[in-house]
mmCIF file of C-alpha atoms in Angstrom:
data_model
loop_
_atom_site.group_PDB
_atom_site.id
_atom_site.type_symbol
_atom_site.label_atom_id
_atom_site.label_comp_id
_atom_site.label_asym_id
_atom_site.label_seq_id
_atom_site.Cartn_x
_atom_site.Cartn_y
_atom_site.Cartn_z
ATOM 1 C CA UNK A 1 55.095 110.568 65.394
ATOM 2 C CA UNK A 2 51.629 110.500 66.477
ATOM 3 C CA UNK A 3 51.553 106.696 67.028
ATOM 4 C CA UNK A 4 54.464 106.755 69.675
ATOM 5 C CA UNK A 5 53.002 109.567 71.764
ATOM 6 C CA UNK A 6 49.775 107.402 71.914
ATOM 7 C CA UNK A 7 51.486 104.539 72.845
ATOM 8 C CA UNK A 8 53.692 105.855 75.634
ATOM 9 C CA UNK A 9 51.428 108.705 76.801
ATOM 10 C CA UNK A 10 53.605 111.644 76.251
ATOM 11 C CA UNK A 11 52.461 114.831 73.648
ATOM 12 C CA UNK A 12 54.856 115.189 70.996
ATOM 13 C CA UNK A 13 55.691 118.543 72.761
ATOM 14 C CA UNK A 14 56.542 116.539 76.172
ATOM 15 C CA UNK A 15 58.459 113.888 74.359
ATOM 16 C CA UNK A 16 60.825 116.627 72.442
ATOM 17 C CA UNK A 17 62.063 118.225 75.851
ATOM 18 C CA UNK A 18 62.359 114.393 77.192
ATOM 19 C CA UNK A 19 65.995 112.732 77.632
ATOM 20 C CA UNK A 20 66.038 109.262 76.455
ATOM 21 C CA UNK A 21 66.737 107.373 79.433
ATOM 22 C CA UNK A 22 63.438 109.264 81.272
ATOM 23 C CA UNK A 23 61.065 106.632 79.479
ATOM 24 C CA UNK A 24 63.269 103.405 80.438
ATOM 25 C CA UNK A 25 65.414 101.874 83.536
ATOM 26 C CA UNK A 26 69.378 102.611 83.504
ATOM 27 C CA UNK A 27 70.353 99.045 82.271
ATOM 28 C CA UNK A 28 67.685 99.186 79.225
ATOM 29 C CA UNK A 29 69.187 102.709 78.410
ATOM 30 C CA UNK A 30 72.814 101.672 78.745
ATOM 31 C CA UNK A 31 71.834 99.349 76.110
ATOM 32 C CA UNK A 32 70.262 102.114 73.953
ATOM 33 C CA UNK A 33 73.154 104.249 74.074
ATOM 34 C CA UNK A 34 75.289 101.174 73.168
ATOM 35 C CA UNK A 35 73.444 100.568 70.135
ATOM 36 C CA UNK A 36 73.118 104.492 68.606
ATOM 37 C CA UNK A 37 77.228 104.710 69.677
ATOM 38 C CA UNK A 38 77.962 101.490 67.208
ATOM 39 C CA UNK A 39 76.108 102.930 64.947
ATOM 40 C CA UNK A 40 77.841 106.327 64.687
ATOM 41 C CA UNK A 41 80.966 104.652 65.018
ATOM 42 C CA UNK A 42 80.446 101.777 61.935
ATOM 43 C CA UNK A 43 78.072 103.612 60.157
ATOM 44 C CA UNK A 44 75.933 100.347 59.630
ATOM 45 C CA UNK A 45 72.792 100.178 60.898
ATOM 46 C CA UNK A 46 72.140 99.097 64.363
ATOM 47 C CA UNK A 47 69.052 97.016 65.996
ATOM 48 C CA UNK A 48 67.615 96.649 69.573
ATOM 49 C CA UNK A 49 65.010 93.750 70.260
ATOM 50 C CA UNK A 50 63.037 94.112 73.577
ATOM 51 C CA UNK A 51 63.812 97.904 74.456
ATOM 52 C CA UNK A 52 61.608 98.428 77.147
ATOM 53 C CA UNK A 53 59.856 101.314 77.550
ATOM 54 C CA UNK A 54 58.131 103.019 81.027
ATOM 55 C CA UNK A 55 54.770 104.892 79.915
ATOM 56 C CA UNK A 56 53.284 107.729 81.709
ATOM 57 C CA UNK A 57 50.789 105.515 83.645
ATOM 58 C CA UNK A 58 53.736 103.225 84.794
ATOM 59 C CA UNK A 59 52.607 100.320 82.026
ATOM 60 C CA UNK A 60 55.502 99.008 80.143
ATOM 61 C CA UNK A 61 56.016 98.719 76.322
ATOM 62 C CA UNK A 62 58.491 96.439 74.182
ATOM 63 C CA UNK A 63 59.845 97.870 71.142
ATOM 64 C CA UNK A 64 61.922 96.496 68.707
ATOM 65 C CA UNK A 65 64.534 99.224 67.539
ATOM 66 C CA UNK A 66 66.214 99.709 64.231
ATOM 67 C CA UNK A 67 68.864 102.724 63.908
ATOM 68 C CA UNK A 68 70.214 104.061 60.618
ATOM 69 C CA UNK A 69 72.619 106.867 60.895
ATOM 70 C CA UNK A 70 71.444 110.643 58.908
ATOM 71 C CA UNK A 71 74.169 112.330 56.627
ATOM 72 C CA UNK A 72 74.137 115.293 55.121
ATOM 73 C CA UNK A 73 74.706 115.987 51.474
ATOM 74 C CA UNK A 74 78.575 116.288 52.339
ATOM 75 C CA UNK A 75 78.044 112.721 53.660
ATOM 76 C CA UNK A 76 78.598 114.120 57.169
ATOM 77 C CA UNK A 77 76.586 112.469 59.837
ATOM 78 C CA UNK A 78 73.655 114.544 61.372
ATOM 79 C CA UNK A 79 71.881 112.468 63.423
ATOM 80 C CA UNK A 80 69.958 109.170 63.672
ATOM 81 C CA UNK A 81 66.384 107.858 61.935
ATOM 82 C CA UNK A 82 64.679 105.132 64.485
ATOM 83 C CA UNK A 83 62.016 103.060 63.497
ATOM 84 C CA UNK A 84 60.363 100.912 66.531
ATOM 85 C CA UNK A 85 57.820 98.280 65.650
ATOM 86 C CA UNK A 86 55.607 97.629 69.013
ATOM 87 C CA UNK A 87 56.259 93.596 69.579
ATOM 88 C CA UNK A 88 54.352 94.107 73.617
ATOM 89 C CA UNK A 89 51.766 91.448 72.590
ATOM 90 C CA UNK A 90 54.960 89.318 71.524
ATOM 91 C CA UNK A 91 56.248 89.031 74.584
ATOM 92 C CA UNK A 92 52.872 88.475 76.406
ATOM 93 C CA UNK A 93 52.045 85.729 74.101
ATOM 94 C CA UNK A 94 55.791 84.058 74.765
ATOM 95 C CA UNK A 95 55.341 84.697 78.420
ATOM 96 C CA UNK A 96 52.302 83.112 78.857
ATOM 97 C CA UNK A 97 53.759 80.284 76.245
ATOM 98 C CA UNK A 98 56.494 79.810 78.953
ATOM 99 C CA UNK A 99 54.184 79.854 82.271
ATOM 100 C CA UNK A 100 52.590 77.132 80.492
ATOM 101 C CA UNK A 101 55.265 75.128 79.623
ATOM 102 C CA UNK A 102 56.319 75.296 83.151
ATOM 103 C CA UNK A 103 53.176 74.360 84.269
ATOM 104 C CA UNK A 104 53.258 71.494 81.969
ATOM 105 C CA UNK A 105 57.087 70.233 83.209
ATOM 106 C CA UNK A 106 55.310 70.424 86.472
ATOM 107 C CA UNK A 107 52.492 68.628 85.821
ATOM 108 C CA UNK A 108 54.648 65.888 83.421
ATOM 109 C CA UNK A 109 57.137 65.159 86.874
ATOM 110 C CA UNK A 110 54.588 64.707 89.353
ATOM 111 C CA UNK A 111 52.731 61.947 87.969
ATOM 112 C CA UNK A 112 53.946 58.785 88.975
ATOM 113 C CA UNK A 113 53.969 57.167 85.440
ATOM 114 C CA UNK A 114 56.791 57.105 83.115
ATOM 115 C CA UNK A 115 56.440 59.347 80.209
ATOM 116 C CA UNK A 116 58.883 59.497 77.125
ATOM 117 C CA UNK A 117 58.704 60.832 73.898
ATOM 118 C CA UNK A 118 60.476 58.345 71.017
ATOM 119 C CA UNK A 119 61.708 59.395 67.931
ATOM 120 C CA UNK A 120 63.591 56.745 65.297
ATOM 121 C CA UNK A 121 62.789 54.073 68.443
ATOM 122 C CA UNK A 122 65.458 56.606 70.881
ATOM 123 C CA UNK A 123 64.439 58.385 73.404
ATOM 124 C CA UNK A 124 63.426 62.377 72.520
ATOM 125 C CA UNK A 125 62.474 63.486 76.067
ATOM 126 C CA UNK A 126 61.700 61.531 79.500
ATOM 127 C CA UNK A 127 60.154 63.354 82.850
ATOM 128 C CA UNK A 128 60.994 62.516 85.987
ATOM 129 C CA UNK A 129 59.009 59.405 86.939
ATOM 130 C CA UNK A 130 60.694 57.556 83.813
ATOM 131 C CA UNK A 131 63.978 58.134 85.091
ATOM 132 C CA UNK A 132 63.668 57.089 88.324
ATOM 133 C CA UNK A 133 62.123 54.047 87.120
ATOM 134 C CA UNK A 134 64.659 53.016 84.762
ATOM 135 C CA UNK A 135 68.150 54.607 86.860
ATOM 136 C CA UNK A 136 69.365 56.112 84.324
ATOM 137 C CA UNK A 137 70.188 59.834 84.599
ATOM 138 C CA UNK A 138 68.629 62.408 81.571
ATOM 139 C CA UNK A 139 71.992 62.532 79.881
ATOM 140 C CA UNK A 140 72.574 59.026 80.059
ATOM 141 C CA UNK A 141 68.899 58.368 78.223
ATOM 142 C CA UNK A 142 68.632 61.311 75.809
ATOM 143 C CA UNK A 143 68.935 59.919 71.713
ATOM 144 C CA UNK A 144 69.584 56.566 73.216
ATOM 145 C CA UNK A 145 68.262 53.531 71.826
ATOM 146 C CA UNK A 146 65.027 52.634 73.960
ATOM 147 C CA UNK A 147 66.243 48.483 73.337
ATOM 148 C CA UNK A 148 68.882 48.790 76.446
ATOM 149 C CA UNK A 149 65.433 48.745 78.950
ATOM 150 C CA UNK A 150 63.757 45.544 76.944
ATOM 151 C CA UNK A 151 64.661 42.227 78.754
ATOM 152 C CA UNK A 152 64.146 40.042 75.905
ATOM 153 C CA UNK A 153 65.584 42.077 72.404
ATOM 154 C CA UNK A 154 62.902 39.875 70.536
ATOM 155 C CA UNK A 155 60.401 41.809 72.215
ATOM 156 C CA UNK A 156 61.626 45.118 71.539
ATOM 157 C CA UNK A 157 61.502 43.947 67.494
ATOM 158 C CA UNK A 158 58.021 42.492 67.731
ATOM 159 C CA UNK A 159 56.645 46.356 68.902
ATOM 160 C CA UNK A 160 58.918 47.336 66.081
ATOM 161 C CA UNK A 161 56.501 45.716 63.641
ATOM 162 C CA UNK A 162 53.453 45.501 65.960
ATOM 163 C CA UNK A 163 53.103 49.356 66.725
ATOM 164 C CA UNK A 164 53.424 51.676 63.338
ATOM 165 C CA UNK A 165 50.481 50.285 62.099
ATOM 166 C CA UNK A 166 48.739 50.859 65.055
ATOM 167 C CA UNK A 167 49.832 54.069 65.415
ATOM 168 C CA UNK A 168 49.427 54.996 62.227
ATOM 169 C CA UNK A 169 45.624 55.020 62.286
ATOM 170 C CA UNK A 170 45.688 57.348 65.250
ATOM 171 C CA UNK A 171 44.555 54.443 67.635
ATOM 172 C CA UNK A 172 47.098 53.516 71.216
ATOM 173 C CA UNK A 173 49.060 50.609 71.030
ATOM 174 C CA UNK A 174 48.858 48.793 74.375
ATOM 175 C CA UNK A 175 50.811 45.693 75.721
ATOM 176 C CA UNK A 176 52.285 44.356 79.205
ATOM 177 C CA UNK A 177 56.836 44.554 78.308
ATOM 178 C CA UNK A 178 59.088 43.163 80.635
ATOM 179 C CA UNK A 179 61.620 45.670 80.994
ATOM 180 C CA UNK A 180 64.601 46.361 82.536
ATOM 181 C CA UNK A 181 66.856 49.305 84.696
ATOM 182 C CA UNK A 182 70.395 49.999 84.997
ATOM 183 C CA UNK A 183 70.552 47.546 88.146
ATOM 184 C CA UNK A 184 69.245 45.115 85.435
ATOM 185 C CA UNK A 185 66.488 43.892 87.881
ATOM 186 C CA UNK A 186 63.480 42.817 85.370
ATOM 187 C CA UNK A 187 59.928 44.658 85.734
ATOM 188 C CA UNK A 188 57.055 44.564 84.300
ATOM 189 C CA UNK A 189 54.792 47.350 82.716
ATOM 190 C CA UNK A 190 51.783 47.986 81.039
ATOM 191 C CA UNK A 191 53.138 49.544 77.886
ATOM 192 C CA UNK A 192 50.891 52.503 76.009
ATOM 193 C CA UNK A 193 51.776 55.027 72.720
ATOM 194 C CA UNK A 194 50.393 56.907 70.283
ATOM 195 C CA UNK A 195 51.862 58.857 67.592
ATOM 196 C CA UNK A 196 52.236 62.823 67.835
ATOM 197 C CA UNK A 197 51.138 62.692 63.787
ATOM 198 C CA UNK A 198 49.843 59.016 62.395
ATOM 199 C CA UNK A 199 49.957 60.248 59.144
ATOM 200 C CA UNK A 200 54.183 60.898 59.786
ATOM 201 C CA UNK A 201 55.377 58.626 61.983
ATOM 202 C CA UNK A 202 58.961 60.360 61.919
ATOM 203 C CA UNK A 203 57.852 62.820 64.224
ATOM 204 C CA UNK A 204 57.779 60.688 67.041
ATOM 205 C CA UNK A 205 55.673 58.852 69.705
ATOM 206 C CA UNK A 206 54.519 59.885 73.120
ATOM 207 C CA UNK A 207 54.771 56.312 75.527
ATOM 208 C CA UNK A 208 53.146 55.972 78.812
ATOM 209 C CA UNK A 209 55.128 53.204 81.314
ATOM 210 C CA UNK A 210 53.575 51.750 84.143
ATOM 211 C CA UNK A 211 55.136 49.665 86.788
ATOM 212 C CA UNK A 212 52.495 46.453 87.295
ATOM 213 C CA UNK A 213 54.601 44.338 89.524
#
């Protein structure tokens, strides 16, 4: 229809005497003909997220495809009916989601402060500084219980009462722990969260750790 030739630049005339695989790369129209041959095979429909398409000024377009096979009135197949929904600003808005969250990881493993994220008092996420502060490896932290790195366990149960009602006004809880790593060789730190939503503290905590010795 009229909104496809607009989109990829073609007239409706151009498109008709076009060949499939002139408007995409050989690997996106392997993938097309994959899809329409299931179809006419199983007779169910058939779907194809991120086809890409090449327009006429070299731009690409992503289309998300659905395929129903066409019968006749014998029930005979006769061809295919497409319907492509135009999900380009998608995959901009998810691409520029994940340049950001690299940037982010970046950002998160260069500082030289510990940073974790606690959920249910376990750890939820840790960048890079944390880990080489404590010893432990990511897998070896990752929904563990964040009490193996207190020295003193009556510590770790006085922040246990001490910090939800701090953080659940919105305000940072600060206090200087004396922690522990894997070599067990005691540190201390200047100890700072706040809550990623005070009004539901199940959500979890971000916690900044810095080594004051």
């Amino acid at each position: 229809n009229e909104n496809v030739c607009s989109a990829v630049g073609y007239t409706l005339d151009e498109l008709l005497q076009m060949d499939y695989r002139a408007f995409t790369s050989p690997e996106m129209a392997q993938k097309v003909k994959a899809v329409y041959n299931q179809t006419f095979l199983t007779g169910a429909p058939g779907t194809l997220v991120d086809y890409e398409i090449i327009c006429r000024d070299g731009t690409v377009l992503f289309q998300e495809l659905s395929v129903g096979l066409m019968h006749d009135t014998a029930g005979n197949p006769i061809g295919f009916r497409t319907v492509s929904r135009n999900i380009t600003r998608r995959k901009e808005a998810e691409r520029k989601f994940q340049e950001l969250a690299r940037l982010n990881q970046t950002i998160l493993d260069t500082v030289n402060v510990g940073l974790i994220l606690v959920k249910d008092r376990k750890y939820g996420w840790m960048n890079r500084a944390y880990i080489d502060m404590m010893g432990y490896s990511y897998e070896e932290t990752i929904n563990a219980s964040t009490s193996r790195n207190y020295v003193h366990l009556e510590e770790y149960q006085q922040i246990g009462v001490e910090a939800p009602a701090i953080l659940s006004k919105g305000e940072v809880y600060s206090r200087e722990v004396l922690c522990k790593g894997k070599d067990g060789r005691p540190f201390w730190v200047n100890l700072q969260g706040k809550a990623l939503n005070p009004n539901d503290l199940s959500e979890g905590s971000v916690w900044m750790l810095m080594n004051i010795d």
